[in-house]
Amino acid sequence: MTVAGTGMQMEAVALGWLVLIRTDSPFLVGLIASARMSLNFLALFSGAIADRVPRHRLLATVMFAMTLLSLGMLALLLSGRLEVWHIFALVLSGGMVRLFQMPAAQALVADTLPEDRISNGAALTTMGMNLNTVAGPLIGGFLFRGIGPQGVYAVIALLYFLGAILALSIRSSRTTTRSREDSLLRSMLEGLKYVKGQQVLWAMLLLAVIINFTGWPLHTSLMPIFARDVLGTDSAGLGILMAAFGIGALIGSTALASVRNLKSAGKLMLLSVIVWHGTMVAFAASHSFYLSLSILLLTGMAFSSTQVMMLTVVLRITLPEFRGRIMGLRSMAIYSFTFGSMNSGAIAGAWGAPLAANINAAIGIALVGALALFTPKLRRA
């Protein structure tokens, strides 16, 4: 997924900067960013599908569809007819397609590894994602400066296509035991019932809701605004800022990948989330480009630790036949990003990006503290 993931990160930079320079509206930047995840409330359905079909083929289908959508954006850019509503429609369509990506891709990690290597697989998966967050923003930002959005989207389409080909080559030891005659509704209800009986799982899903509402908007809807209005840089500078976050995340996931069997993952995960939000306050206070880069390195390390611990715990305790649906529920939790992104964009438009980041950090720390207090099994996971 590293090839296609690089394309996704390139798209995040190109999309945010394109909307900002065309509209000069922080709110629209946040709105378009939120559209990427706005259909994630349907992710339990996509997770149920991922438990019923060959996951590598589902993943390849997603990548082929993203190739076509990228070519559609490229055609509109080349024609000179691109408008904001076109961008919104294409991004919304991409969000619908990506519903199936996370359940299929992350469940495949456990499908291809023995149980005692799942934590390493989770760390390596996160490491690959973090490589994407380094390479994608750098390539996307500098290509945008050098050859414009048309060139960026041509490369993105190529990377999605290559990702589809690679997905078809994946071999899994998993066999589907569920009868396809079982209704999707029954399958989804079984997934919800399974989660209800597992405090660690539903607590993890609540944690995912929190961090997607409070943490992720900084790196998507707010980062272009910080880059231009606070730090005074361009698309290449935006790419460097996002890559610094990715480098920090890569350092964190690389360190964790060397640990064969992670202990106290729950406590480390909660601590990492609090550190992540703490660095957001420091970033909001910085007006120096290089100081901001240093802070984002720490932010990335905390983010990566959170992701590795979360994926490790979820895959470790979830029965194989439920993994697709649990990953679907985790994708559903990302739906909170839609509201977080729109809220952050609105606050940034009215009072500035630093205040939006500080409000998100305060809310995030308070909610994570409350969750840790009331879910002792999560702390012991």
Short mmCIF file of C-alpha atoms in Angstrom, two decimals:
data_model
loop_
_atom_site.label_atom_id
_atom_site.label_comp_id
_atom_site.label_asym_id
_atom_site.label_seq_id
_atom_site.Cartn_x
_atom_site.Cartn_y
_atom_site.Cartn_z
CA MET A 1 0.00 0.00 0.00
CA THR A 2 3.03 2.31 0.19
CA VAL A 3 2.81 3.20 -3.52
CA ALA A 4 -0.88 4.11 -3.45
CA GLY A 5 -0.47 5.66 0.00
CA THR A 6 2.11 8.06 -1.39
CA GLY A 7 -0.47 9.11 -3.97
CA MET A 8 -3.03 9.70 -1.23
CA GLN A 9 -0.64 11.93 0.69
CA MET A 10 0.27 13.84 -2.47
CA GLU A 11 -3.43 14.36 -3.05
CA ALA A 12 -3.93 15.71 0.48
CA VAL A 13 -1.30 18.41 -0.10
CA ALA A 14 -2.40 19.26 -3.63
CA LEU A 15 -6.07 19.38 -2.70
CA GLY A 16 -5.63 21.59 0.36
CA TRP A 17 -3.38 24.05 -1.43
CA LEU A 18 -5.51 24.11 -4.58
CA VAL A 19 -8.66 24.96 -2.63
CA LEU A 20 -6.87 27.58 -0.52
CA ILE A 21 -5.37 29.50 -3.44
CA ARG A 22 -8.56 29.32 -5.51
CA THR A 23 -11.02 30.32 -2.78
CA ASP A 24 -8.93 32.00 -0.03
CA SER A 25 -11.40 30.38 2.39
CA PRO A 26 -10.19 28.37 5.42
CA PHE A 27 -13.75 27.12 5.87
CA LEU A 28 -13.84 25.65 2.34
CA VAL A 29 -10.45 24.03 2.92
CA GLY A 30 -11.92 22.36 6.00
CA LEU A 31 -15.14 21.47 4.19
CA ILE A 32 -13.35 19.81 1.27
CA ALA A 33 -11.02 17.96 3.66
CA SER A 34 -14.03 16.74 5.64
CA ALA A 35 -15.67 15.44 2.45
CA ARG A 36 -12.90 12.83 2.16
CA MET A 37 -14.27 11.10 5.27
CA SER A 38 -17.90 12.23 5.20
CA LEU A 39 -19.30 8.80 4.25
CA ASN A 40 -17.40 6.85 6.89
CA PHE A 41 -20.61 6.33 8.86
CA LEU A 42 -21.22 3.53 6.31
CA ALA A 43 -17.95 1.80 7.17
CA LEU A 44 -19.57 -1.05 9.10
CA PHE A 45 -21.16 -2.07 5.80
CA SER A 46 -17.79 -1.98 4.02
CA GLY A 47 -16.24 -3.97 6.87
CA ALA A 48 -18.92 -6.64 6.50
CA ILE A 49 -18.13 -6.80 2.77
CA ALA A 50 -14.43 -7.21 3.61
CA ASP A 51 -15.30 -10.27 5.73
CA ARG A 52 -17.14 -11.89 2.80
CA VAL A 53 -14.88 -11.40 -0.23
CA PRO A 54 -11.15 -11.81 -0.99
CA ARG A 55 -9.67 -8.73 0.64
CA HIS A 56 -6.79 -8.26 -1.79
CA ARG A 57 -9.23 -8.12 -4.71
CA LEU A 58 -11.42 -5.62 -2.86
CA LEU A 59 -8.34 -3.49 -2.23
CA ALA A 60 -7.35 -3.63 -5.90
CA THR A 61 -10.86 -2.55 -6.92
CA VAL A 62 -10.58 0.47 -4.63
CA MET A 63 -7.26 1.45 -6.20
CA PHE A 64 -8.59 1.12 -9.75
CA ALA A 65 -11.56 3.34 -8.85
CA MET A 66 -9.25 5.96 -7.31
CA THR A 67 -7.23 5.91 -10.53
CA LEU A 68 -10.33 6.83 -12.52
CA LEU A 69 -11.30 9.63 -10.12
CA SER A 70 -7.79 11.09 -10.29
CA LEU A 71 -7.94 11.03 -14.08
CA GLY A 72 -11.29 12.85 -13.83
CA MET A 73 -9.68 15.62 -11.75
CA LEU A 74 -6.79 15.78 -14.23
CA ALA A 75 -9.20 16.17 -17.16
CA LEU A 76 -11.02 19.05 -15.45
CA LEU A 77 -7.75 20.78 -14.62
CA LEU A 78 -6.50 20.46 -18.20
CA SER A 79 -9.79 21.77 -19.60
CA GLY A 80 -9.69 24.86 -17.39
CA ARG A 81 -13.27 24.19 -16.25
CA LEU A 82 -12.58 23.03 -12.71
CA GLU A 83 -14.87 24.60 -10.11
CA VAL A 84 -15.19 24.08 -6.37
CA TRP A 85 -18.29 21.92 -6.73
CA HIS A 86 -16.37 19.62 -9.08
CA ILE A 87 -13.69 19.20 -6.42
CA PHE A 88 -16.30 18.50 -3.76
CA ALA A 89 -18.06 15.90 -5.92
CA LEU A 90 -14.83 14.08 -6.81
CA VAL A 91 -13.58 14.12 -3.22
CA LEU A 92 -16.94 12.83 -1.99
CA SER A 93 -16.81 10.02 -4.56
CA GLY A 94 -13.29 9.17 -3.45
CA GLY A 95 -14.49 9.03 0.14
CA MET A 96 -17.16 6.54 -0.87
CA VAL A 97 -14.60 4.33 -2.60
CA ARG A 98 -12.09 4.56 0.27
CA LEU A 99 -14.73 3.20 2.66
CA PHE A 100 -13.55 -0.25 1.60
CA GLN A 101 -9.83 0.44 1.80
CA MET A 102 -9.13 0.49 5.52
CA PRO A 103 -11.14 -2.62 6.52
CA ALA A 104 -9.56 -4.65 3.72
CA ALA A 105 -6.00 -3.35 4.03
CA GLN A 106 -5.64 -3.53 7.80
CA ALA A 107 -7.38 -6.88 8.17
CA LEU A 108 -4.92 -8.25 5.59
CA VAL A 109 -2.10 -7.53 8.07
CA ALA A 110 -3.40 -10.20 10.43
CA ASP A 111 -4.40 -12.52 7.58
CA THR A 112 -0.81 -12.80 6.38
CA LEU A 113 1.02 -13.15 9.73
CA PRO A 114 1.16 -15.56 12.70
CA GLU A 115 -0.41 -14.20 15.89
CA ASP A 116 2.88 -13.55 17.71
CA ARG A 117 4.03 -11.32 14.84
CA ILE A 118 0.91 -9.15 14.62
CA SER A 119 2.45 -6.32 16.67
CA ASN A 120 5.42 -6.26 14.29
CA GLY A 121 3.06 -6.31 11.33
CA ALA A 122 1.09 -3.42 12.82
CA ALA A 123 4.28 -1.45 13.34
CA LEU A 124 5.53 -2.20 9.82
CA THR A 125 2.15 -1.24 8.37
CA THR A 126 2.26 2.04 10.26
CA MET A 127 5.86 2.49 9.13
CA GLY A 128 4.75 2.17 5.52
CA MET A 129 2.00 4.72 6.10
CA ASN A 130 4.54 7.04 7.67
CA LEU A 131 6.87 6.68 4.69
CA ASN A 132 3.91 7.87 2.67
CA THR A 133 3.50 10.92 4.89
CA VAL A 134 7.14 11.81 4.26
CA ALA A 135 7.39 11.15 0.53
CA GLY A 136 3.87 12.15 -0.50
CA PRO A 137 3.80 15.72 0.86
CA LEU A 138 7.35 16.47 -0.32
CA ILE A 139 6.72 15.19 -3.83
CA GLY A 140 3.27 16.75 -4.00
CA GLY A 141 4.34 20.13 -2.66
CA PHE A 142 7.37 20.52 -4.92
CA LEU A 143 5.55 19.16 -7.99
CA PHE A 144 2.72 21.63 -7.36
CA ARG A 145 5.25 24.47 -7.30
CA GLY A 146 7.13 23.18 -10.35
CA ILE A 147 4.51 21.83 -12.77
CA GLY A 148 1.19 22.74 -11.19
CA PRO A 149 -1.75 20.63 -10.04
CA GLN A 150 -2.12 18.96 -13.45
CA GLY A 151 1.26 17.28 -13.12
CA VAL A 152 0.55 16.29 -9.54
CA TYR A 153 -2.69 14.54 -10.46
CA ALA A 154 -1.07 12.73 -13.38
CA VAL A 155 1.44 11.23 -10.96
CA ILE A 156 -1.30 10.45 -8.41
CA ALA A 157 -3.30 8.52 -11.02
CA LEU A 158 -0.21 6.49 -11.95
CA LEU A 159 0.52 5.63 -8.30
CA TYR A 160 -3.05 4.48 -7.68
CA PHE A 161 -2.86 2.26 -10.76
CA LEU A 162 0.42 0.70 -9.58
CA GLY A 163 -1.14 0.19 -6.14
CA ALA A 164 -3.99 -1.76 -7.73
CA ILE A 165 -1.57 -4.06 -9.56
CA LEU A 166 0.42 -4.68 -6.37
CA ALA A 167 -2.75 -5.41 -4.37
CA LEU A 168 -3.63 -8.21 -6.79
CA SER A 169 -0.28 -9.87 -6.02
CA ILE A 170 -0.99 -10.22 -2.27
CA ARG A 171 -1.34 -13.79 -1.02
CA SER A 172 -3.28 -14.48 2.17
CA SER A 173 -3.68 -17.63 4.27
CA ARG A 174 -7.21 -16.56 5.24
CA THR A 175 -10.19 -18.58 4.14
CA THR A 176 -13.71 -17.20 4.39
CA THR A 177 -15.88 -19.33 6.65
CA ARG A 178 -18.99 -17.15 6.45
CA SER A 179 -21.73 -18.19 4.07
CA ARG A 180 -22.52 -15.51 1.53
CA GLU A 181 -26.19 -16.40 1.99
CA ASP A 182 -26.07 -14.71 5.41
CA SER A 183 -27.53 -11.23 5.11
CA LEU A 184 -25.26 -8.22 5.34
CA LEU A 185 -27.56 -6.78 8.00
CA ARG A 186 -27.15 -9.86 10.17
CA SER A 187 -23.41 -9.75 9.64
CA MET A 188 -23.25 -6.10 10.72
CA LEU A 189 -25.43 -6.72 13.78
CA GLU A 190 -23.17 -9.59 14.81
CA GLY A 191 -20.21 -7.24 14.59
CA LEU A 192 -21.92 -4.67 16.83
CA LYS A 193 -22.87 -7.37 19.34
CA TYR A 194 -19.28 -8.61 19.40
CA VAL A 195 -17.92 -5.12 20.14
CA LYS A 196 -20.54 -4.48 22.84
CA GLY A 197 -19.17 -7.37 24.87
CA GLN A 198 -15.55 -6.18 24.63
CA GLN A 199 -14.74 -3.08 26.72
CA VAL A 200 -11.32 -2.71 25.14
CA LEU A 201 -12.76 -2.69 21.62
CA TRP A 202 -15.50 -0.13 22.21
CA ALA A 203 -13.11 2.03 24.24
CA MET A 204 -10.63 1.93 21.35
CA LEU A 205 -13.38 2.99 18.97
CA LEU A 206 -14.27 5.92 21.24
CA LEU A 207 -10.59 6.87 21.32
CA ALA A 208 -10.53 6.81 17.52
CA VAL A 209 -13.56 9.13 17.50
CA ILE A 210 -11.76 11.56 19.81
CA ILE A 211 -8.46 11.73 17.96
CA ASN A 212 -10.11 12.11 14.58
CA PHE A 213 -12.22 15.00 15.86
CA THR A 214 -9.45 16.81 17.72
CA GLY A 215 -6.06 15.64 16.43
CA TRP A 216 -6.30 15.00 12.70
CA PRO A 217 -7.70 18.40 11.59
CA LEU A 218 -4.32 19.98 12.37
CA HIS A 219 -2.61 17.87 9.72
CA THR A 220 -5.27 18.32 7.04
CA SER A 221 -7.61 21.30 7.14
CA LEU A 222 -5.44 23.54 9.36
CA MET A 223 -1.94 22.84 8.00
CA PRO A 224 -2.36 24.78 4.70
CA ILE A 225 -3.61 27.76 6.71
CA PHE A 226 -0.68 27.60 9.15
CA ALA A 227 1.72 27.29 6.20
CA ARG A 228 0.45 30.37 4.37
CA ASP A 229 -0.94 32.68 7.05
CA VAL A 230 1.22 31.93 10.11
CA LEU A 231 4.54 30.70 8.70
CA GLY A 232 4.47 32.59 5.38
CA THR A 233 5.43 29.72 3.06
CA ASP A 234 4.11 28.15 -0.16
CA SER A 235 3.04 24.71 -1.38
CA ALA A 236 6.59 23.37 -1.10
CA GLY A 237 6.80 24.65 2.47
CA LEU A 238 3.49 22.97 3.22
CA GLY A 239 4.91 19.72 1.86
CA ILE A 240 7.98 20.07 4.08
CA LEU A 241 5.83 20.69 7.16
CA MET A 242 3.73 17.62 6.49
CA ALA A 243 6.84 15.58 5.73
CA ALA A 244 8.36 16.58 9.09
CA PHE A 245 5.31 15.08 10.76
CA GLY A 246 5.84 11.96 8.64
CA ILE A 247 9.52 11.70 9.56
CA GLY A 248 8.64 11.82 13.25
CA ALA A 249 5.99 9.19 12.70
CA LEU A 250 8.49 7.02 10.82
CA ILE A 251 10.97 7.25 13.69
CA GLY A 252 8.29 6.16 16.14
CA SER A 253 7.02 3.25 14.09
CA THR A 254 10.56 2.07 13.27
CA ALA A 255 11.42 1.92 16.96
CA LEU A 256 8.24 0.00 17.78
CA ALA A 257 8.71 -2.43 14.87
CA SER A 258 11.81 -3.82 16.59
CA VAL A 259 9.80 -4.84 19.67
CA ARG A 260 8.58 -8.41 19.22
CA ASN A 261 5.69 -8.38 21.68
CA LEU A 262 4.54 -4.98 22.95
CA LYS A 263 3.65 -4.78 26.64
CA SER A 264 1.37 -2.21 28.33
CA ALA A 265 0.13 -1.11 24.92
CA GLY A 266 -2.99 0.50 26.40
CA LYS A 267 -1.13 2.80 28.79
CA LEU A 268 1.45 3.74 26.17
CA MET A 269 -1.30 4.50 23.67
CA LEU A 270 -3.17 6.82 26.04
CA LEU A 271 0.05 8.60 26.97
CA SER A 272 0.93 9.01 23.30
CA VAL A 273 -2.44 10.62 22.56
CA ILE A 274 -1.94 13.16 25.36
CA VAL A 275 1.58 13.99 24.14
CA TRP A 276 0.22 14.34 20.57
CA HIS A 277 -2.31 16.94 21.70
CA GLY A 278 0.28 18.68 23.87
CA THR A 279 2.52 19.23 20.86
CA MET A 280 -0.42 20.82 19.04
CA VAL A 281 -0.40 23.62 21.63
CA ALA A 282 3.33 24.15 21.07
CA PHE A 283 2.88 24.17 17.29
CA ALA A 284 0.08 26.74 17.53
CA ALA A 285 2.37 29.06 19.51
CA SER A 286 5.24 28.90 17.00
CA HIS A 287 5.85 31.54 14.33
CA SER A 288 9.19 30.05 13.24
CA PHE A 289 9.21 27.66 10.31
CA TYR A 290 12.14 25.65 11.67
CA LEU A 291 10.79 25.48 15.22
CA SER A 292 7.49 24.29 13.77
CA LEU A 293 9.33 21.53 11.91
CA SER A 294 10.93 20.37 15.17
CA ILE A 295 7.59 20.31 16.95
CA LEU A 296 5.99 18.34 14.13
CA LEU A 297 8.71 15.70 14.48
CA LEU A 298 7.53 15.13 18.06
CA THR A 299 3.89 15.25 16.97
CA GLY A 300 4.58 12.55 14.40
CA MET A 301 6.31 10.31 16.92
CA ALA A 302 3.35 10.55 19.32
CA PHE A 303 0.87 9.98 16.50
CA SER A 304 2.74 6.93 15.26
CA SER A 305 2.91 5.39 18.71
CA THR A 306 -0.83 5.87 19.06
CA GLN A 307 -1.54 4.19 15.72
CA VAL A 308 0.77 1.22 16.30
CA MET A 309 -0.62 0.53 19.76
CA MET A 310 -4.21 0.87 18.59
CA LEU A 311 -3.78 -1.45 15.61
CA THR A 312 -1.82 -3.97 17.67
CA VAL A 313 -4.44 -4.22 20.41
CA VAL A 314 -7.38 -4.39 18.00
CA LEU A 315 -5.86 -7.10 15.81
CA ARG A 316 -4.56 -9.08 18.77
CA ILE A 317 -7.88 -9.42 20.59
CA THR A 318 -10.28 -9.62 17.64
CA LEU A 319 -11.34 -13.03 16.30
CA PRO A 320 -10.26 -13.48 12.65
CA GLU A 321 -13.82 -13.76 11.33
CA PHE A 322 -14.67 -10.35 12.81
CA ARG A 323 -11.58 -8.40 11.76
CA GLY A 324 -13.08 -6.85 8.65
CA ARG A 325 -16.11 -5.57 10.56
CA ILE A 326 -14.00 -4.27 13.44
CA MET A 327 -11.76 -2.42 11.00
CA GLY A 328 -14.96 -1.13 9.41
CA LEU A 329 -16.12 0.20 12.77
CA ARG A 330 -12.73 1.79 13.24
CA SER A 331 -13.18 3.46 9.86
CA MET A 332 -16.64 4.57 10.98
CA ALA A 333 -15.02 6.25 13.98
CA ILE A 334 -13.04 8.37 11.51
CA TYR A 335 -16.37 9.99 10.58
CA SER A 336 -15.85 12.35 13.51
CA PHE A 337 -13.07 13.92 11.42
CA THR A 338 -15.78 15.36 9.17
CA PHE A 339 -17.16 17.46 12.02
CA GLY A 340 -13.72 18.20 13.46
CA SER A 341 -12.45 19.44 10.12
CA MET A 342 -15.46 21.66 9.43
CA ASN A 343 -15.36 23.01 12.98
CA SER A 344 -11.62 23.72 12.75
CA GLY A 345 -12.03 25.44 9.39
CA ALA A 346 -14.83 27.63 10.72
CA ILE A 347 -12.85 28.66 13.82
CA ALA A 348 -9.71 29.28 11.75
CA GLY A 349 -11.68 31.44 9.32
CA ALA A 350 -13.12 33.55 12.13
CA TRP A 351 -10.31 33.72 14.70
CA GLY A 352 -7.25 32.06 13.15
CA ALA A 353 -5.70 28.60 12.94
CA PRO A 354 -3.75 28.82 16.25
CA LEU A 355 -6.94 29.20 18.29
CA ALA A 356 -8.56 26.31 16.43
CA ALA A 357 -5.57 24.06 17.23
CA ASN A 358 -5.57 25.09 20.91
CA ILE A 359 -9.29 24.41 21.30
CA ASN A 360 -8.90 20.99 19.68
CA ALA A 361 -5.96 20.14 21.94
CA ALA A 362 -7.84 21.10 25.11
CA ILE A 363 -10.91 19.09 24.13
CA GLY A 364 -8.79 16.09 23.15
CA ILE A 365 -6.80 15.96 26.39
CA ALA A 366 -9.96 16.31 28.49
CA LEU A 367 -11.83 13.55 26.64
CA VAL A 368 -8.90 11.13 26.61
CA GLY A 369 -8.39 11.67 30.34
CA ALA A 370 -12.04 10.86 30.98
CA LEU A 371 -11.90 7.76 28.78
CA ALA A 372 -8.80 6.49 30.58
CA LEU A 373 -10.50 7.02 33.94
CA PHE A 374 -13.65 5.07 33.09
CA THR A 375 -12.16 2.17 31.07
CA PRO A 376 -9.69 0.27 33.28
CA LYS A 377 -9.46 -2.64 30.84
CA LEU A 378 -8.15 -0.27 28.17
CA ARG A 379 -5.38 0.88 30.51
CA ARG A 380 -4.41 -2.75 31.11
CA ALA A 381 -4.59 -3.83 27.45
#
